[in-house]
Amino acid sequence: MMAPLPPRTVLVVDDEEIVRTLVSRALRTAGYRVEEATHGLAGLAVLESGSVPIDLVVCDLVMPALNGRDLARWITLHYPGLPILFISGYPLPYLEAHDLHDPTIPLLRKPFLPSRLLESVEEALAMVGGLKSTVEEPRTKGHRGLLSPPFVSFRSGRDPD
């Protein structure tokens, strides 16, 4: 008899405390482990620390310091197998106009029901298998990361107008 799989860990990155709390609560109730980050740079720090293997990143798009799209670009570069699910309450034309939309990454529109969040999380995990090894052993050894000056200058640090 096979041992049950450990619960998957989801990193929730959202600068709105109420949204982050509600998303985290829904995920925990469904049996997921949850790590939280208050903005993109904090999410990046969780990933770079490697202290918690992450199976999925649920990420808001419009955030201060580092937006969700830029965080996703970094994740795709350093952890290419790690699935991402964007969440946003902004209209699609706004996201496109500010280069925040990536049609290759699923987008769940706010507001959403917990049941729809859980469906989207399962779909995102199923697309690539949600393997923890993608975060435990990055494919880019010795990278300087997003916190180094060249990448920090990539983003102005302010929200789109």
PDB file of C-alpha atoms in Angstrom:
ATOM      1  CA  MET A   1       0.000   0.000   0.000  1.00  0.00           C
ATOM      2  CA  MET A   2       1.361   3.385  -0.993  1.00  0.00           C
ATOM      3  CA  ALA A   3       1.750   6.114   1.597  1.00  0.00           C
ATOM      4  CA  PRO A   4      -0.520   9.102   1.074  1.00  0.00           C
ATOM      5  CA  LEU A   5       1.059  12.028  -0.710  1.00  0.00           C
ATOM      6  CA  PRO A   6       1.950  14.976   1.502  1.00  0.00           C
ATOM      7  CA  PRO A   7      -0.219  18.050   1.022  1.00  0.00           C
ATOM      8  CA  ARG A   8       0.888  20.385  -1.714  1.00  0.00           C
ATOM      9  CA  THR A   9       2.196  23.809  -0.790  1.00  0.00           C
ATOM     10  CA  VAL A  10       0.839  26.957  -2.417  1.00  0.00           C
ATOM     11  CA  LEU A  11       2.538  30.341  -2.216  1.00  0.00           C
ATOM     12  CA  VAL A  12      -0.113  33.093  -2.159  1.00  0.00           C
ATOM     13  CA  VAL A  13       1.257  36.490  -3.214  1.00  0.00           C
ATOM     14  CA  ASP A  14      -1.177  39.401  -2.872  1.00  0.00           C
ATOM     15  CA  ASP A  15      -0.748  42.881  -1.416  1.00  0.00           C
ATOM     16  CA  GLU A  16      -4.395  43.054  -0.315  1.00  0.00           C
ATOM     17  CA  GLU A  17      -4.575  41.453   3.122  1.00  0.00           C
ATOM     18  CA  ILE A  18      -8.263  40.517   2.877  1.00  0.00           C
ATOM     19  CA  VAL A  19      -7.759  38.731  -0.456  1.00  0.00           C
ATOM     20  CA  ARG A  20      -4.597  36.984   0.730  1.00  0.00           C
ATOM     21  CA  THR A  21      -6.374  35.852   3.907  1.00  0.00           C
ATOM     22  CA  LEU A  22      -9.471  34.566   2.102  1.00  0.00           C
ATOM     23  CA  VAL A  23      -7.454  32.729  -0.558  1.00  0.00           C
ATOM     24  CA  SER A  24      -5.198  31.189   2.088  1.00  0.00           C
ATOM     25  CA  ARG A  25      -8.149  30.123   4.226  1.00  0.00           C
ATOM     26  CA  ALA A  26      -9.890  28.437   1.269  1.00  0.00           C
ATOM     27  CA  LEU A  27      -6.702  26.581   0.360  1.00  0.00           C
ATOM     28  CA  ARG A  28      -5.993  25.455   3.929  1.00  0.00           C
ATOM     29  CA  THR A  29      -9.586  24.262   4.340  1.00  0.00           C
ATOM     30  CA  ALA A  30      -9.096  22.158   1.194  1.00  0.00           C
ATOM     31  CA  GLY A  31      -5.974  20.549   2.674  1.00  0.00           C
ATOM     32  CA  TYR A  32      -3.190  22.609   1.090  1.00  0.00           C
ATOM     33  CA  ARG A  33      -0.242  24.006   2.978  1.00  0.00           C
ATOM     34  CA  VAL A  34       0.010  27.741   2.393  1.00  0.00           C
ATOM     35  CA  GLU A  35       2.846  30.246   2.493  1.00  0.00           C
ATOM     36  CA  GLU A  36       1.900  33.921   2.203  1.00  0.00           C
ATOM     37  CA  ALA A  37       3.720  36.935   0.787  1.00  0.00           C
ATOM     38  CA  THR A  38       2.541  40.541   0.905  1.00  0.00           C
ATOM     39  CA  HIS A  39       4.018  41.561  -2.459  1.00  0.00           C
ATOM     40  CA  GLY A  40       6.140  40.272  -5.321  1.00  0.00           C
ATOM     41  CA  LEU A  41       9.522  40.833  -3.685  1.00  0.00           C
ATOM     42  CA  ALA A  42       8.370  39.004  -0.556  1.00  0.00           C
ATOM     43  CA  GLY A  43       7.168  36.123  -2.745  1.00  0.00           C
ATOM     44  CA  LEU A  44      10.503  36.048  -4.491  1.00  0.00           C
ATOM     45  CA  ALA A  45      12.269  35.885  -1.121  1.00  0.00           C
ATOM     46  CA  VAL A  46      10.192  32.825  -0.146  1.00  0.00           C
ATOM     47  CA  LEU A  47      11.156  31.104  -3.396  1.00  0.00           C
ATOM     48  CA  GLU A  48      14.832  32.061  -3.184  1.00  0.00           C
ATOM     49  CA  SER A  49      15.126  30.898   0.430  1.00  0.00           C
ATOM     50  CA  GLY A  50      14.318  27.338  -0.619  1.00  0.00           C
ATOM     51  CA  SER A  51      13.173  26.647   2.941  1.00  0.00           C
ATOM     52  CA  VAL A  52       9.700  25.575   1.831  1.00  0.00           C
ATOM     53  CA  PRO A  53       9.172  23.523  -1.348  1.00  0.00           C
ATOM     54  CA  ILE A  54       6.453  25.292  -3.357  1.00  0.00           C
ATOM     55  CA  ASP A  55       4.117  23.430  -5.731  1.00  0.00           C
ATOM     56  CA  LEU A  56       2.147  26.409  -7.085  1.00  0.00           C
ATOM     57  CA  VAL A  57       2.248  30.205  -6.943  1.00  0.00           C
ATOM     58  CA  VAL A  58      -1.099  32.038  -6.792  1.00  0.00           C
ATOM     59  CA  CYS A  59      -0.206  35.616  -7.568  1.00  0.00           C
ATOM     60  CA  ASP A  60      -1.978  38.952  -7.901  1.00  0.00           C
ATOM     61  CA  LEU A  61      -0.915  40.959 -10.933  1.00  0.00           C
ATOM     62  CA  VAL A  62      -0.982  44.583  -9.744  1.00  0.00           C
ATOM     63  CA  MET A  63       1.225  44.991  -6.662  1.00  0.00           C
ATOM     64  CA  PRO A  64       3.801  47.498  -5.425  1.00  0.00           C
ATOM     65  CA  ALA A  65       7.559  46.933  -5.707  1.00  0.00           C
ATOM     66  CA  LEU A  66       7.300  43.942  -8.057  1.00  0.00           C
ATOM     67  CA  ASN A  67       4.175  43.101 -10.007  1.00  0.00           C
ATOM     68  CA  GLY A  68       2.917  39.594 -10.617  1.00  0.00           C
ATOM     69  CA  ARG A  69       3.976  39.526 -14.262  1.00  0.00           C
ATOM     70  CA  ASP A  70       7.578  40.361 -13.383  1.00  0.00           C
ATOM     71  CA  LEU A  71       7.552  37.765 -10.612  1.00  0.00           C
ATOM     72  CA  ALA A  72       6.221  35.211 -13.115  1.00  0.00           C
ATOM     73  CA  ARG A  73       9.009  36.082 -15.572  1.00  0.00           C
ATOM     74  CA  TRP A  74      11.570  35.411 -12.858  1.00  0.00           C
ATOM     75  CA  ILE A  75       9.870  32.151 -11.840  1.00  0.00           C
ATOM     76  CA  THR A  76       9.743  30.986 -15.458  1.00  0.00           C
ATOM     77  CA  LEU A  77      13.454  31.699 -15.853  1.00  0.00           C
ATOM     78  CA  HIS A  78      14.644  30.076 -12.623  1.00  0.00           C
ATOM     79  CA  TYR A  79      11.956  27.439 -11.938  1.00  0.00           C
ATOM     80  CA  PRO A  80      10.524  26.590 -15.355  1.00  0.00           C
ATOM     81  CA  GLY A  81       8.319  23.744 -14.086  1.00  0.00           C
ATOM     82  CA  LEU A  82       6.648  25.709 -11.304  1.00  0.00           C
ATOM     83  CA  PRO A  83       2.992  26.439 -12.142  1.00  0.00           C
ATOM     84  CA  ILE A  84       1.539  29.915 -11.644  1.00  0.00           C
ATOM     85  CA  LEU A  85      -2.062  31.072 -11.331  1.00  0.00           C
ATOM     86  CA  PHE A  86      -2.693  34.793 -11.705  1.00  0.00           C
ATOM     87  CA  ILE A  87      -5.562  36.482  -9.876  1.00  0.00           C
ATOM     88  CA  SER A  88      -6.733  40.024 -10.608  1.00  0.00           C
ATOM     89  CA  GLY A  89      -9.716  42.304 -10.294  1.00  0.00           C
ATOM     90  CA  TYR A  90      -8.465  44.637 -13.019  1.00  0.00           C
ATOM     91  CA  PRO A  91     -10.127  44.492 -16.444  1.00  0.00           C
ATOM     92  CA  LEU A  92      -8.206  42.658 -19.152  1.00  0.00           C
ATOM     93  CA  PRO A  93      -7.715  45.807 -21.318  1.00  0.00           C
ATOM     94  CA  TYR A  94      -5.986  47.494 -18.365  1.00  0.00           C
ATOM     95  CA  LEU A  95      -3.734  44.488 -17.782  1.00  0.00           C
ATOM     96  CA  GLU A  96      -2.826  44.316 -21.472  1.00  0.00           C
ATOM     97  CA  ALA A  97      -2.178  48.071 -21.710  1.00  0.00           C
ATOM     98  CA  HIS A  98       0.278  47.859 -18.809  1.00  0.00           C
ATOM     99  CA  ASP A  99       1.985  44.649 -20.017  1.00  0.00           C
ATOM    100  CA  LEU A 100       0.642  42.690 -17.067  1.00  0.00           C
ATOM    101  CA  HIS A 101      -1.258  40.015 -18.986  1.00  0.00           C
ATOM    102  CA  ASP A 102       0.415  36.784 -20.053  1.00  0.00           C
ATOM    103  CA  PRO A 103      -1.976  34.593 -22.037  1.00  0.00           C
ATOM    104  CA  THR A 104       0.169  31.513 -21.318  1.00  0.00           C
ATOM    105  CA  ILE A 105      -0.578  31.737 -17.574  1.00  0.00           C
ATOM    106  CA  PRO A 106      -4.107  31.064 -16.289  1.00  0.00           C
ATOM    107  CA  LEU A 107      -5.938  34.114 -14.920  1.00  0.00           C
ATOM    108  CA  LEU A 108      -8.705  33.883 -12.333  1.00  0.00           C
ATOM    109  CA  ARG A 109     -10.797  37.048 -12.204  1.00  0.00           C
ATOM    110  CA  LYS A 110     -11.673  38.614  -8.830  1.00  0.00           C
ATOM    111  CA  PRO A 111     -14.118  38.310  -7.230  1.00  0.00           C
ATOM    112  CA  PHE A 112     -14.326  34.530  -7.301  1.00  0.00           C
ATOM    113  CA  LEU A 113     -15.947  31.831  -5.199  1.00  0.00           C
ATOM    114  CA  PRO A 114     -13.713  29.526  -3.158  1.00  0.00           C
ATOM    115  CA  SER A 115     -14.944  26.604  -5.282  1.00  0.00           C
ATOM    116  CA  ARG A 116     -13.728  28.327  -8.457  1.00  0.00           C
ATOM    117  CA  LEU A 117     -10.372  29.098  -6.819  1.00  0.00           C
ATOM    118  CA  LEU A 118      -9.935  25.438  -5.891  1.00  0.00           C
ATOM    119  CA  GLU A 119     -10.872  24.311  -9.418  1.00  0.00           C
ATOM    120  CA  SER A 120      -8.314  26.720 -10.883  1.00  0.00           C
ATOM    121  CA  VAL A 121      -5.625  25.565  -8.452  1.00  0.00           C
ATOM    122  CA  GLU A 122      -6.234  21.906  -9.344  1.00  0.00           C
ATOM    123  CA  GLU A 123      -6.165  22.738 -13.071  1.00  0.00           C
ATOM    124  CA  ALA A 124      -2.882  24.642 -12.709  1.00  0.00           C
ATOM    125  CA  LEU A 125      -1.296  21.795 -10.733  1.00  0.00           C
ATOM    126  CA  ALA A 126      -2.525  19.198 -13.225  1.00  0.00           C
ATOM    127  CA  MET A 127      -1.058  21.083 -16.202  1.00  0.00           C
ATOM    128  CA  VAL A 128       2.527  20.404 -15.123  1.00  0.00           C
ATOM    129  CA  GLY A 129       2.141  17.872 -12.368  1.00  0.00           C
ATOM    130  CA  GLY A 130       2.975  20.298  -9.554  1.00  0.00           C
ATOM    131  CA  LEU A 131       6.312  18.671  -8.770  1.00  0.00           C
ATOM    132  CA  LYS A 132       8.110  19.982  -5.689  1.00  0.00           C
ATOM    133  CA  SER A 133      11.476  19.191  -7.252  1.00  0.00           C
ATOM    134  CA  THR A 134      11.124  22.255  -9.460  1.00  0.00           C
ATOM    135  CA  VAL A 135      11.714  24.469  -6.436  1.00  0.00           C
ATOM    136  CA  GLU A 136      13.920  22.231  -4.342  1.00  0.00           C
ATOM    137  CA  GLU A 137      16.603  22.135  -7.026  1.00  0.00           C
ATOM    138  CA  PRO A 138      16.605  25.181  -9.287  1.00  0.00           C
ATOM    139  CA  ARG A 139      17.934  24.618 -12.769  1.00  0.00           C
ATOM    140  CA  THR A 140      19.848  27.876 -12.666  1.00  0.00           C
ATOM    141  CA  LYS A 141      22.683  27.288 -10.220  1.00  0.00           C
ATOM    142  CA  GLY A 142      24.469  30.315  -8.861  1.00  0.00           C
ATOM    143  CA  HIS A 143      21.978  32.855 -10.183  1.00  0.00           C
ATOM    144  CA  ARG A 144      22.056  36.271  -8.563  1.00  0.00           C
ATOM    145  CA  GLY A 145      18.278  36.408  -8.394  1.00  0.00           C
ATOM    146  CA  LEU A 146      15.743  39.149  -8.716  1.00  0.00           C
ATOM    147  CA  LEU A 147      16.968  40.997  -5.653  1.00  0.00           C
ATOM    148  CA  SER A 148      20.249  41.831  -7.355  1.00  0.00           C
ATOM    149  CA  PRO A 149      20.584  45.327  -8.869  1.00  0.00           C
ATOM    150  CA  PRO A 150      20.259  44.398 -12.578  1.00  0.00           C
ATOM    151  CA  PHE A 151      16.786  42.900 -12.132  1.00  0.00           C
ATOM    152  CA  VAL A 152      15.569  45.409  -9.561  1.00  0.00           C
ATOM    153  CA  SER A 153      16.211  48.154 -12.117  1.00  0.00           C
ATOM    154  CA  PHE A 154      14.046  46.188 -14.575  1.00  0.00           C
ATOM    155  CA  ARG A 155      11.007  47.454 -12.704  1.00  0.00           C
ATOM    156  CA  SER A 156      10.512  51.055 -11.575  1.00  0.00           C
ATOM    157  CA  GLY A 157       8.925  49.963  -8.305  1.00  0.00           C
ATOM    158  CA  ARG A 158       5.662  51.800  -8.839  1.00  0.00           C
ATOM    159  CA  ASP A 159       2.240  50.581  -9.807  1.00  0.00           C
ATOM    160  CA  PRO A 160       0.976  51.223 -13.331  1.00  0.00           C
ATOM    161  CA  ASP A 161      -0.981  54.423 -13.726  1.00  0.00           C
TER     162      ASP A 161
END
